[in-house]
Amino acid sequence: MSRPSGKLRRRLRQTLTIARRDFTATVFTPIFLLFLFAPVIMGSFGAIGGLGAASVSAGSAEKERLVAIAAPREADALVAADKQLRPIFPGEIAPPMLEVRPPSGDSSQQARAALNTPDVDVVAVMSGPLEAPCILFGPSARDARYLAAVSEQARRIAAAGPLAPSRPVFTRTARDKPTLGGRNAAAFAAVFGIFFLTLFLSGQVVGTMAEERNNKVIEVLAAAVPLESVFLGKLLGMFGVAVLFVGFWGLVASQIGMLLPAGADLAGMVPAVGFGTFALLFAGYFTTAYLLLGSVFLGIGAQASTMREIQMLSLPITILQVAMFGLASAAASNPGTTLATVAEIFPLSSPFAMAGRAANSAALWPHLAALAWQMLWVAIFITVGARLFRRGVLQSGSPAGAWKKLLGKAAKVSSNLPG
Amino acid sequence: MTDEAPPVITATGLVKRFGGRPVVSGVDLVVPQGMIYGVLGPNGAGKTTTLRMLLGIIEPDSGERTLLGHRHPRDASDRVGYLPEERGLYPAMKAREAIAFMGALRGLPWKEGRARAQQLLENTGLGHAADEKIRKLSKGMAQLVQLLGSVVHQPDLLVLDEPFSGLDPVNQERLEALILGERDRGATVLFSTHVMAHAQRLCDRLAIIAGGRRRFEGTVAEARGTLPQQVHYVPHFPNDDLARHLPPDARRDGDGWRFELPHDGIEALLKRLIDAGYGISGLSIERPGLHEAFVRIVGQAALEQAA
């Protein structure tokens, strides 16, 4: 019979043996990396969302203008006044750039026309004499008040003695066309909306083939139906689930929207193609985004045979989606650039970027071409996925081995369908 | 069945390798219409891979095959029923729905499929399980449900991969009856097995595959005919010297001896035994069973491969 201290040592050794196994079994797996870096992934989500929003916001601010319609003799005084007052409002609270335009014809008509100047967003326009300026402004009264202050300061610069206060007339007015900033915001909202929906929904496709592999139904399906049809059927089935999800939450969101304060000004966010067409294109691009990402995820996920392997796929899938979102949101903030064109052509970012384009550009034919282009790639991804599955899973060929090697596993070829 | 009817399946030189390892090395097969045709072979002989190639689930590396007259097996998939070796059903599906689903995969309308499924379940004594989920059925019952799913669309060709595996004797009898019923309906049945008793009872023709090649093709009788007839002789007055008078391959079998029928017949040998005073208590000349023929054919294949 062993002594009590020996018994204790033995118990301790047994306990540590169990602890060692559990520790190594948890830590020395790729899943642990996912767990370890989860905060980074979550942080990157926030950062990318913030950067996108900031990019849209910065882009919008750069395009805003204040316009003063003034005779040349007043123009110099206005510019000088602006120079004196502007330092009072540093950084983010700085007013938009001041542009002085000479009067031509009816000043009130000129002022109204100035509000709709193309390529820039004119937020306030001042016309008339400096003693009693007429100031038209859009959503922000702050910009109008700044123009009034500039006018008052210009009078002081020009005058030798004391002056009676000016009597500005402020008129809030609705714009005849949406703002560029509003369109950029609509574009970003479209990109983010599709990203948000596909992030939650398309990733669910990854594990669907594993169900058939685990319960051995796959051979029944493969014998009766072409694998391409199996893949497409599963994709469409899951898309139906996604549509149901979106429909339910869309209905909830629409009811919440009705609770928003009355008079919320969305006029500046009218997409270039109009709300109706934009809604249709949004639905179309959500569909193609889902089918594109879903077909890629389905093809990749079909190579995985266990839940563990499927969990391991979460990380690359999330990274891919975030990367496509980043590319498309950059395109939404910089329409017409090479970057935007790349994002619109690259198949996986195309639906996001084209949804953004719908907010920024009125041309419709690129959308028809893009939808056809994207559906072509859905067909390609499904065909390739089915072929890889046929070769890698049904025939124990090399692709599955390569996949497992890629995941750092032994080059053991596992197949649910032994020969 | 008519002699003029085109074969349901033809295969010429089918070859399949997995990772460079040959699994099927040139199988030729002709399955006539309206027959029960057995594909026999030991474990790992390449039976399942051959069936998968015939059905178009996987493509052969070389060789050609036709299924119901189609060069592309998929073109005939609605006329084929298939029970794979590894049984698989959706566990959450009800039995009737599972059968109808398998019919729908082969082009049978759902409504018709459900009606036929109910009828099939009742005919096989499983009517009570129609609304049970698959996960609640026993393994044997689930296997029968899957089998019913493979015949619900009344296929012209029924392919069964090791159909008897995992079934108890009662369900094996049910399955045999179902296979015979399918043939009587006019369907061709192709099934693989390594259990000779089923093959001997059911098959009109059979092929024996071993080492990835077809080693025999013919009827059960022809397979049995590949071995010489066996003589079972029981002497009336046995003693230790008897073996000297018997052929060299003679071996004890109970009270008597067993040996191959001599090429020149049994008469001369019997005369010698009677003259030597051993007499005859019992004598029979038997045709060897399919089991013996299978063991011999597969054994020869193994020797060839080893050489």
XYZ file of C-alpha atoms in Angstrom:
726
model
C 0.000 0.000 0.000
C 1.421 3.358 -1.042
C 1.908 6.228 1.350
C -0.572 9.182 1.383
C 1.971 11.565 -0.193
C 2.608 9.079 -3.012
C -1.141 8.786 -3.609
C -1.440 12.544 -3.789
C 1.406 12.770 -6.305
C -0.270 10.129 -8.424
C -3.595 11.969 -8.366
C -1.830 15.192 -9.262
C -0.025 13.531 -12.158
C -3.293 12.088 -13.455
C -4.969 15.476 -13.172
C -2.139 17.176 -15.027
C -2.248 14.505 -17.717
C -5.883 15.357 -18.373
C -5.151 19.073 -18.243
C -2.239 18.716 -20.665
C -4.364 16.830 -23.187
C -7.181 19.356 -23.027
C -4.806 22.289 -23.295
C -2.930 20.962 -26.305
C -6.105 19.698 -27.975
C -7.539 23.194 -27.759
C -4.533 25.384 -28.409
C -2.847 23.432 -31.194
C -5.755 23.768 -33.597
C -6.519 26.354 -36.261
C -9.823 27.053 -34.517
C -7.908 28.457 -31.589
C -6.430 31.076 -33.917
C -9.930 32.130 -34.813
C -10.757 32.395 -31.128
C -7.500 34.223 -30.410
C -7.962 36.794 -33.122
C -11.711 37.235 -32.763
C -11.299 40.680 -31.138
C -9.130 41.757 -34.084
C -11.791 40.649 -36.516
C -14.496 42.446 -34.573
C -12.302 45.536 -34.352
C -11.627 45.424 -38.086
C -15.367 45.396 -38.710
C -15.769 48.563 -36.698
C -12.733 50.169 -38.308
C -13.840 49.376 -41.833
C -17.359 50.605 -41.170
C -15.967 53.757 -39.601
C -13.492 54.333 -42.430
C -16.201 53.899 -44.998
C -18.489 56.322 -43.214
C -15.626 58.769 -42.693
C -14.679 58.510 -46.344
C -18.226 59.294 -47.389
C -18.429 62.125 -44.866
C -15.092 63.628 -45.919
C -15.989 63.333 -49.580
C -19.267 65.089 -48.931
C -17.671 67.935 -46.963
C -15.102 68.596 -49.686
C -17.842 69.121 -52.217
C -19.901 71.589 -50.132
C -19.798 75.280 -51.062
C -21.098 78.640 -49.814
C -21.931 81.042 -52.641
C -22.066 84.818 -52.401
C -23.445 86.731 -55.390
C -21.776 90.127 -55.161
C -20.461 92.935 -57.314
C -16.665 93.061 -57.772
C -16.302 95.964 -55.318
C -17.969 93.877 -52.570
C -16.290 90.654 -53.563
C -12.876 91.587 -52.196
C -14.405 92.622 -48.883
C -16.320 89.337 -48.647
C -13.192 87.273 -49.342
C -11.256 89.280 -46.750
C -14.067 88.849 -44.209
C -14.129 85.120 -44.849
C -10.364 84.977 -44.242
C -10.803 86.788 -40.930
C -13.715 84.700 -39.668
C -12.762 81.229 -40.909
C -10.023 80.614 -38.288
C -12.681 80.931 -35.590
C -14.175 77.632 -36.826
C -11.325 75.125 -37.009
C -11.314 71.496 -38.096
C -14.593 69.692 -38.388
C -16.708 72.754 -37.651
C -15.087 74.753 -40.469
C -17.724 76.150 -42.829
C -17.692 75.087 -46.508
C -15.509 77.016 -48.949
C -16.818 80.436 -50.002
C -17.231 81.134 -53.690
C -18.068 84.672 -54.854
C -19.914 84.940 -58.126
C -20.666 88.184 -60.039
C -24.367 89.052 -60.416
C -26.017 88.358 -63.758
C -29.659 89.264 -64.322
C -32.286 88.545 -61.681
C -30.310 87.924 -58.479
C -33.026 85.834 -56.796
C -33.235 83.518 -59.803
C -29.438 83.366 -59.935
C -29.351 82.457 -56.251
C -31.873 79.657 -56.697
C -29.954 78.366 -59.726
C -26.729 78.458 -57.734
C -28.206 75.980 -55.252
C -28.335 73.418 -58.062
C -24.785 73.941 -59.319
C -23.528 70.655 -60.772
C -20.466 68.818 -59.370
C -20.628 70.623 -56.016
C -23.140 70.825 -53.179
C -24.073 74.484 -52.608
C -25.460 74.600 -49.086
C -26.256 78.347 -48.836
C -26.414 81.269 -51.268
C -26.293 84.954 -50.400
C -27.481 87.704 -52.767
C -28.602 91.301 -52.582
C -27.061 94.269 -50.767
C -24.775 93.592 -47.792
C -27.044 95.690 -45.545
C -29.950 93.345 -46.146
C -28.678 90.153 -47.743
C -31.085 87.423 -48.868
C -29.723 84.063 -47.813
C -31.148 80.837 -49.236
C -30.114 77.715 -47.382
C -30.803 73.999 -47.360
C -30.861 71.670 -44.387
C -28.300 73.558 -42.230
C -29.083 77.051 -40.846
C -25.553 77.205 -39.460
C -24.072 77.774 -42.909
C -26.606 80.563 -43.539
C -25.688 82.279 -40.284
C -22.003 82.112 -41.254
C -22.759 83.804 -44.562
C -24.628 86.562 -42.655
C -21.613 87.009 -40.399
C -19.276 87.236 -43.410
C -21.569 89.851 -44.949
C -21.584 91.904 -41.740
C -17.792 91.676 -41.431
C -17.355 92.728 -45.081
C -19.425 95.860 -44.393
C -17.213 96.683 -41.416
C -14.045 96.258 -43.499
C -15.408 98.550 -46.201
C -16.881 101.236 -43.894
C -14.872 103.968 -42.146
C -17.157 104.585 -39.171
C -19.789 102.828 -37.066
C -22.590 100.981 -38.869
C -26.123 99.956 -38.114
C -26.487 96.127 -37.974
C -27.412 94.470 -41.246
C -30.848 92.848 -41.642
C -30.340 89.491 -43.350
C -33.380 87.637 -44.681
C -33.077 83.873 -44.246
C -35.082 81.552 -46.474
C -34.964 77.795 -46.073
C -35.477 76.080 -49.404
C -35.673 72.558 -50.733
C -33.175 71.540 -53.396
C -34.375 70.646 -56.870
C -31.778 67.854 -57.097
C -30.078 65.516 -54.607
C -26.721 66.447 -53.179
C -23.536 64.672 -54.217
C -22.880 63.917 -50.564
C -26.381 62.496 -50.270
C -25.790 60.269 -53.255
C -22.496 59.091 -51.825
C -24.284 58.356 -48.576
C -26.963 56.447 -50.488
C -24.236 54.539 -52.344
C -22.482 53.644 -49.112
C -25.804 52.643 -47.561
C -26.450 50.337 -50.519
C -22.999 48.768 -50.279
C -23.276 48.358 -46.528
C -26.830 47.025 -46.780
C -25.865 44.264 -49.185
C -22.714 43.511 -47.210
C -24.675 43.321 -43.967
C -27.275 40.980 -45.425
C -24.852 38.691 -47.228
C -22.507 38.613 -44.233
C -25.156 36.912 -42.142
C -26.911 34.927 -44.807
C -24.488 33.671 -47.443
C -22.090 32.203 -44.891
C -24.795 29.727 -43.907
C -24.369 27.968 -47.232
C -20.907 26.735 -46.244
C -22.070 23.790 -44.189
C -24.996 22.602 -46.260
C -23.129 19.973 -48.277
C -21.644 18.574 -45.079
C -25.163 17.507 -44.082
C -25.461 15.313 -47.167
C -21.979 13.952 -46.679
C -22.557 13.109 -43.045
C -25.886 11.372 -43.531
C -24.669 9.693 -46.744
C -27.481 11.121 -48.860
C -25.000 12.594 -51.287
C -24.613 9.399 -53.289
C -28.382 9.117 -53.710
C -28.447 12.689 -54.976
C -25.353 12.278 -57.148
C -26.813 9.200 -58.808
C -30.105 10.896 -59.635
C -29.228 14.516 -60.309
C -26.201 16.273 -61.853
C -24.001 17.664 -59.114
C -24.361 21.137 -60.609
C -28.102 20.868 -59.979
C -27.483 19.666 -56.444
C -25.267 22.680 -55.807
C -27.649 25.152 -57.430
C -30.630 23.611 -55.649
C -28.969 23.940 -52.281
C -27.953 27.506 -53.102
C -31.476 28.462 -54.131
C -32.945 26.738 -51.083
C -30.732 28.765 -48.788
C -31.461 31.895 -50.823
C -35.137 31.299 -50.135
C -34.311 31.238 -46.439
C -32.381 34.479 -46.876
C -35.282 36.148 -48.681
C -37.621 35.094 -45.895
C -35.203 36.550 -43.354
C -34.855 39.804 -45.274
C -38.604 39.997 -45.826
C -39.346 39.585 -42.135
C -36.789 42.107 -40.937
C -37.574 44.436 -43.836
C -41.171 44.527 -42.667
C -40.073 45.194 -39.104
C -37.698 47.930 -40.293
C -40.420 49.553 -42.395
C -42.643 49.784 -39.336
C -39.799 51.318 -37.342
C -39.236 53.768 -40.218
C -42.794 54.999 -39.794
C -41.872 56.001 -36.252
C -39.117 58.330 -37.444
C -39.759 62.059 -36.898
C -41.895 63.610 -39.599
C -40.129 65.895 -42.027
C -36.859 63.968 -42.060
C -35.177 65.269 -45.226
C -34.191 62.390 -47.475
C -34.384 64.470 -50.631
C -30.616 64.862 -50.718
C -30.211 61.078 -50.745
C -32.316 60.396 -53.834
C -30.255 57.861 -55.836
C -29.291 58.842 -59.369
C -31.565 56.187 -60.874
C -34.510 57.135 -58.660
C -35.875 55.336 -55.610
C -38.020 52.818 -57.508
C -35.308 51.616 -59.877
C -32.796 51.762 -57.055
C -34.941 49.421 -54.967
C -35.184 46.975 -57.872
C -31.450 47.124 -58.509
C -30.752 46.712 -54.796
C -32.862 43.538 -54.791
C -31.097 42.330 -57.940
C -27.639 42.987 -56.546
C -28.513 41.425 -53.213
C -29.565 38.334 -55.162
C -26.384 38.195 -57.227
C -24.181 39.019 -54.219
C -25.795 36.180 -52.298
C -25.519 33.752 -55.203
C -21.911 34.733 -55.976
C -20.622 34.523 -52.431
C -22.889 31.570 -51.677
C -21.639 29.595 -54.671
C -18.036 30.216 -53.652
C -18.736 29.266 -50.036
C -20.755 26.237 -51.090
C -17.920 25.006 -53.300
C -15.343 25.497 -50.580
C -17.568 24.145 -47.826
C -18.362 21.034 -49.863
C -14.731 20.020 -49.487
C -15.093 20.043 -45.700
C -16.492 16.925 -44.131
C -16.678 17.815 -40.448
C -18.132 20.627 -38.410
C -14.624 21.438 -37.238
C -13.431 22.028 -40.781
C -16.496 24.144 -41.470
C -15.797 26.255 -38.400
C -12.258 26.721 -39.622
C -13.639 28.177 -42.841
C -15.406 30.979 -40.984
C -12.281 33.090 -40.832
C -11.310 33.138 -44.531
C -14.943 33.614 -45.474
C -15.312 36.598 -43.182
C -12.074 38.091 -44.465
C -13.225 37.674 -48.069
C -16.531 39.378 -47.352
C -14.930 42.236 -45.469
C -12.389 42.701 -48.259
C -15.136 42.900 -50.876
C -17.013 45.381 -48.705
C -13.906 47.512 -48.283
C -13.268 47.543 -52.031
C -16.873 48.388 -52.876
C -17.237 51.092 -50.219
C -14.055 52.727 -51.499
C -15.614 52.605 -54.971
C -18.824 54.177 -53.648
C -16.843 57.081 -52.209
C -14.857 57.592 -55.424
C -17.259 57.022 -58.323
C -15.784 57.066 -61.804
C -12.257 56.240 -60.667
C -10.153 53.264 -61.767
C -10.656 51.740 -58.327
C -14.418 51.967 -58.784
C -14.191 50.321 -62.214
C -12.083 47.484 -60.795
C -14.587 46.967 -57.991
C -17.452 46.977 -60.484
C -15.782 44.375 -62.719
C -14.285 42.016 -60.128
C -17.033 39.400 -59.771
C -17.187 39.140 -55.992
C -17.240 42.892 -55.367
C -19.290 43.741 -58.439
C -22.773 43.544 -56.847
C -21.724 45.796 -53.962
C -19.972 48.313 -56.175
C -22.756 48.376 -58.763
C -25.350 48.982 -56.069
C -23.260 51.987 -55.067
C -23.050 53.058 -58.686
C -26.849 53.025 -58.917
C -26.878 55.800 -56.331
C -24.250 57.868 -58.135
C -24.987 57.409 -61.842
C -28.261 57.454 -63.756
C -27.165 55.195 -66.635
C -29.086 51.905 -66.579
C -27.352 49.778 -69.219
C -24.251 49.109 -67.063
C -26.542 47.470 -64.518
C -28.019 45.083 -67.067
C -24.511 44.177 -68.218
C -23.326 43.805 -64.625
C -26.204 41.534 -63.626
C -25.525 39.303 -66.639
C -21.798 39.318 -65.839
C -22.449 38.384 -62.225
C -24.840 35.546 -63.137
C -22.218 34.210 -65.535
C -19.815 34.008 -62.619
C -22.412 32.289 -60.453
C -22.630 29.608 -63.153
C -18.827 29.376 -63.309
C -18.459 29.075 -59.532
C -21.159 26.398 -59.334
C -19.607 24.414 -62.180
C -16.132 24.609 -60.681
C -17.449 23.780 -57.198
C -19.317 20.741 -58.495
C -16.285 19.538 -60.439
C -14.018 19.910 -57.434
C -16.552 18.033 -55.353
C -16.808 15.266 -57.933
C -13.044 14.934 -58.172
C -12.145 15.616 -54.574
C -14.918 13.905 -52.673
C -16.607 11.349 -54.882
C -13.337 10.077 -56.311
C -10.844 10.729 -53.526
C -8.780 12.732 -55.984
C -6.073 15.243 -55.368
C -8.082 18.442 -54.729
C -9.294 17.230 -51.330
C -5.762 16.278 -50.405
C -4.493 19.677 -51.450
C -7.242 21.315 -49.453
C -6.354 19.384 -46.360
C -2.690 20.169 -46.833
C -3.646 23.799 -47.141
C -5.344 23.597 -43.780
C -2.207 22.114 -42.292
C -3.600 18.691 -41.876
C -2.062 15.382 -42.721
C -2.376 14.519 -46.378
C -4.849 11.838 -45.504
C -7.554 11.677 -48.075
C -10.858 11.132 -46.399
C -13.867 10.196 -48.391
C -17.351 9.255 -47.415
C -17.549 7.162 -50.510
C -14.836 4.541 -50.415
C -14.107 2.765 -53.666
C -37.497 -10.863 -72.130
C -36.590 -11.352 -75.737
C -33.284 -12.321 -77.256
C -33.460 -9.306 -79.545
C -33.841 -6.802 -76.739
C -30.784 -4.572 -76.483
C -28.726 -4.959 -73.333
C -29.556 -2.644 -70.474
C -25.911 -2.095 -69.647
C -22.772 -2.500 -71.686
C -19.294 -1.758 -70.427
C -16.050 -2.173 -72.295
C -12.647 -1.899 -70.678
C -13.683 0.261 -67.766
C -10.645 1.485 -65.856
C -10.535 3.577 -62.707
C -7.575 4.595 -60.578
C -7.662 6.420 -57.257
C -4.469 8.306 -56.544
C -2.594 6.170 -59.082
C -3.832 2.927 -57.499
C -5.885 0.862 -59.956
C -9.263 -0.052 -58.484
C -10.951 -1.239 -61.661
C -8.614 -2.542 -64.360
C -10.647 -3.145 -67.489
C -14.082 -4.506 -66.646
C -16.315 -5.679 -69.501
C -19.983 -6.225 -68.792
C -23.179 -6.884 -70.730
C -26.398 -6.969 -68.719
C -29.343 -8.316 -70.720
C -32.780 -6.849 -70.291
C -35.273 -8.273 -67.796
C -32.762 -10.315 -65.799
C -31.503 -10.368 -62.283
C -27.795 -9.904 -62.762
C -25.311 -10.299 -59.951
C -21.952 -8.631 -59.637
C -20.018 -10.792 -57.228
C -16.644 -10.189 -55.723
C -14.687 -10.104 -52.501
C -14.339 -6.917 -50.463
C -12.308 -4.328 -52.346
C -12.776 -6.065 -55.696
C -14.019 -2.872 -57.340
C -17.743 -3.723 -57.421
C -18.944 -0.412 -56.004
C -16.627 1.625 -58.207
C -17.837 -0.325 -61.239
C -21.474 0.356 -60.347
C -20.735 4.056 -59.811
C -19.088 4.277 -63.203
C -22.008 2.498 -64.842
C -24.417 4.980 -63.248
C -22.335 8.033 -64.126
C -21.688 9.014 -60.521
C -18.006 8.963 -61.375
C -16.327 8.951 -64.751
C -14.025 6.115 -65.805
C -10.415 6.946 -66.587
C -10.851 4.932 -69.770
C -13.342 2.555 -71.330
C -16.905 3.035 -72.483
C -20.310 2.207 -71.146
C -23.945 2.595 -72.099
C -26.903 2.661 -69.765
C -30.329 1.882 -71.207
C -28.898 2.719 -74.606
C -27.441 6.084 -73.545
C -23.735 6.828 -73.756
C -24.193 9.367 -70.983
C -25.732 7.529 -68.034
C -27.279 10.770 -66.724
C -29.568 10.841 -69.744
C -31.281 7.735 -68.426
C -31.267 8.570 -64.738
C -35.062 8.895 -64.491
C -35.367 5.249 -65.566
C -32.894 3.977 -62.982
C -33.288 3.148 -59.287
C -30.213 2.966 -57.095
C -29.533 1.772 -53.585
C -25.964 2.709 -52.625
C -23.811 0.612 -50.364
C -23.722 3.354 -47.768
C -27.352 3.948 -46.951
C -28.390 7.534 -46.485
C -31.637 9.310 -45.752
C -32.473 12.665 -44.222
C -33.098 11.781 -40.571
C -35.779 14.440 -40.095
C -37.866 13.257 -43.067
C -40.893 11.050 -42.568
C -40.718 7.631 -44.228
C -43.404 8.403 -46.810
C -41.831 11.767 -47.634
C -38.383 10.190 -47.965
C -39.686 7.708 -50.530
C -41.583 10.423 -52.403
C -38.490 12.633 -52.324
C -36.378 9.924 -53.929
C -39.071 9.476 -56.555
C -39.159 13.220 -57.169
C -35.411 13.186 -57.782
C -36.151 10.742 -60.611
C -38.967 12.813 -62.050
C -41.990 11.333 -60.249
C -44.530 14.009 -59.207
C -44.699 14.463 -55.433
C -48.390 13.662 -55.153
C -48.025 10.441 -57.112
C -44.878 9.629 -55.154
C -46.649 9.965 -51.817
C -49.486 7.727 -52.938
C -47.097 5.077 -54.237
C -44.945 5.373 -51.114
C -47.943 4.656 -48.902
C -48.821 1.630 -51.027
C -45.262 0.295 -51.021
C -44.951 0.739 -47.268
C -48.185 -1.149 -46.711
C -47.167 -3.924 -49.114
C -43.948 -4.468 -47.179
C -45.619 -4.364 -43.775
C -44.317 -0.907 -42.913
C -47.566 0.994 -43.328
C -47.547 1.928 -39.652
C -44.213 3.717 -40.114
C -45.316 6.012 -42.944
C -45.459 9.078 -40.711
C -42.458 8.159 -38.585
C -39.299 10.166 -38.985
C -36.352 8.219 -40.352
C -34.348 8.806 -37.192
C -36.982 6.900 -35.226
C -36.866 3.822 -37.451
C -34.612 0.839 -36.859
C -31.643 0.471 -39.176
C -33.301 -2.361 -41.072
C -36.556 -0.447 -41.478
C -34.716 2.649 -42.685
C -32.862 0.490 -45.182
C -36.129 -0.891 -46.509
C -37.525 2.631 -46.766
C -34.537 3.598 -48.875
C -34.983 0.527 -51.018
C -38.632 1.454 -51.572
C -37.437 4.919 -52.522
C -35.292 3.379 -55.234
C -38.252 1.557 -56.821
C -41.070 4.060 -56.234
C -40.729 5.521 -59.743
C -40.896 2.009 -61.241
C -37.482 2.104 -62.904
C -36.480 0.014 -65.895
C -33.187 -0.728 -64.178
C -32.688 -1.248 -60.461
C -29.100 -1.161 -59.207
C -28.525 -2.392 -55.665
C -25.097 -2.241 -54.045
C -24.801 -4.873 -51.326
C -28.544 -4.709 -50.640
C -28.618 -7.518 -48.075
C -25.949 -6.080 -45.858
C -27.286 -5.183 -42.418
C -30.677 -6.841 -42.886
C -32.022 -9.531 -40.574
C -33.223 -12.808 -42.159
C -36.861 -11.675 -42.226
C -36.000 -8.466 -44.045
C -33.626 -10.366 -46.331
C -36.553 -12.495 -47.413
C -38.656 -9.374 -47.962
C -35.879 -7.956 -50.090
C -35.541 -11.135 -52.146
C -39.281 -11.035 -52.779
C -39.045 -7.417 -53.803
C -36.205 -8.119 -56.228
C -38.113 -10.993 -57.794
C -41.206 -8.785 -57.975
C -39.250 -6.097 -59.807
C -38.038 -8.623 -62.362
C -41.582 -9.917 -62.799
C -42.676 -6.334 -63.432
C -40.196 -6.266 -66.312
C -37.338 -4.387 -64.697
C -33.730 -5.442 -64.896
C -32.068 -5.831 -61.515
C -28.325 -5.481 -61.092
C -26.998 -6.103 -57.630
C -23.633 -6.587 -56.041
C -22.937 -8.925 -53.186
C -20.309 -11.097 -51.664
C -22.889 -13.412 -50.089
C -23.212 -16.355 -52.450
C -26.475 -17.730 -51.080
C -28.450 -14.725 -52.313
C -26.738 -14.764 -55.672
C -27.344 -18.480 -56.145
C -31.039 -18.097 -55.342
C -31.690 -14.925 -57.330
C -29.311 -14.418 -60.229
C -30.156 -15.303 -63.815
C -26.624 -14.340 -64.772
C -23.654 -13.077 -62.867
C -20.186 -11.671 -63.179
C -17.406 -12.311 -60.701
C -14.997 -9.431 -60.245
C -11.719 -9.786 -58.410
C -8.640 -7.590 -58.380
C -10.414 -4.980 -60.485
C -11.098 -7.384 -63.375
C -13.997 -9.532 -64.471
C -12.998 -13.140 -63.874
C -16.213 -14.886 -64.857
C -19.473 -14.148 -66.665
C -22.374 -16.546 -67.116
C -25.231 -18.264 -65.374
C -25.051 -19.724 -61.884
C -24.933 -23.206 -63.405
C -22.061 -22.210 -65.654
C -20.200 -20.809 -62.671
C -20.721 -24.022 -60.772
C -19.646 -25.854 -63.904
C -16.200 -24.328 -63.734
C -15.417 -26.840 -61.018
C -15.364 -30.619 -61.559
C -18.170 -32.633 -59.983
C -17.501 -33.983 -56.529
C -17.866 -37.623 -55.524
C -18.960 -38.407 -52.003
C -18.185 -42.033 -51.252
C -18.977 -43.900 -47.995
C -17.334 -47.353 -47.779
C -19.199 -50.277 -46.251
C -16.037 -51.791 -44.728
C -13.610 -48.934 -44.133
C -9.996 -49.445 -43.041
C -6.776 -47.454 -43.015
C -5.587 -48.721 -46.404
C -8.591 -47.294 -48.252
C -6.867 -43.979 -49.057
C -4.346 -45.881 -51.206
C -7.123 -46.796 -53.635
C -8.665 -43.294 -53.858
C -7.568 -40.343 -56.058
C -4.810 -38.164 -54.558
C -7.198 -35.248 -53.836
C -9.524 -37.401 -51.705
C -10.183 -36.060 -48.226
C -12.222 -37.301 -45.307
C -15.754 -35.973 -44.992
C -17.602 -37.461 -42.029
C -17.839 -41.246 -42.424
C -16.860 -41.042 -46.057
C -14.496 -39.463 -48.512
C -14.824 -36.614 -50.979
C -12.886 -36.208 -54.237
C -13.206 -34.842 -57.740
C -14.958 -36.993 -60.299
C -12.161 -38.699 -62.263
C -11.834 -37.721 -65.907
C -12.463 -41.294 -67.033
C -15.608 -41.622 -64.939
C -16.422 -43.334 -61.649
C -17.056 -46.894 -62.867
C -13.448 -48.117 -62.936
C -12.752 -46.725 -59.491
C -15.859 -48.290 -58.018
C -14.915 -51.658 -59.465
C -11.476 -51.447 -57.826
C -13.004 -50.504 -54.454
C -15.497 -53.360 -54.585
C -12.814 -55.783 -55.650
C -10.664 -54.624 -52.739
C -13.551 -55.437 -50.383
C -14.484 -51.963 -49.183
C -18.000 -52.122 -50.571
C -20.327 -49.153 -51.027
C -22.476 -47.824 -48.221
C -23.182 -44.507 -49.886
C -22.309 -42.787 -53.152
C -23.280 -39.436 -54.605
C -21.958 -37.261 -57.396
C -22.549 -33.586 -56.659
C -22.185 -30.353 -58.566
C -20.171 -27.826 -56.402
C -22.059 -24.770 -55.162
C -21.591 -21.181 -56.276
C -19.675 -20.596 -53.072
C -17.001 -23.131 -54.061
C -16.842 -21.765 -57.602
C -16.487 -18.225 -56.265
C -13.714 -19.199 -53.862
C -11.858 -21.001 -56.625
C -12.197 -18.146 -59.147
C -11.258 -15.463 -56.646
C -8.405 -17.608 -55.340
C -6.993 -17.995 -58.838
C -7.263 -14.234 -59.339
C -5.334 -13.642 -56.121
C -2.614 -16.037 -57.275
C -2.391 -14.257 -60.645
C -2.081 -10.912 -58.933
C 0.573 -12.194 -56.562
C 2.518 -13.582 -59.522
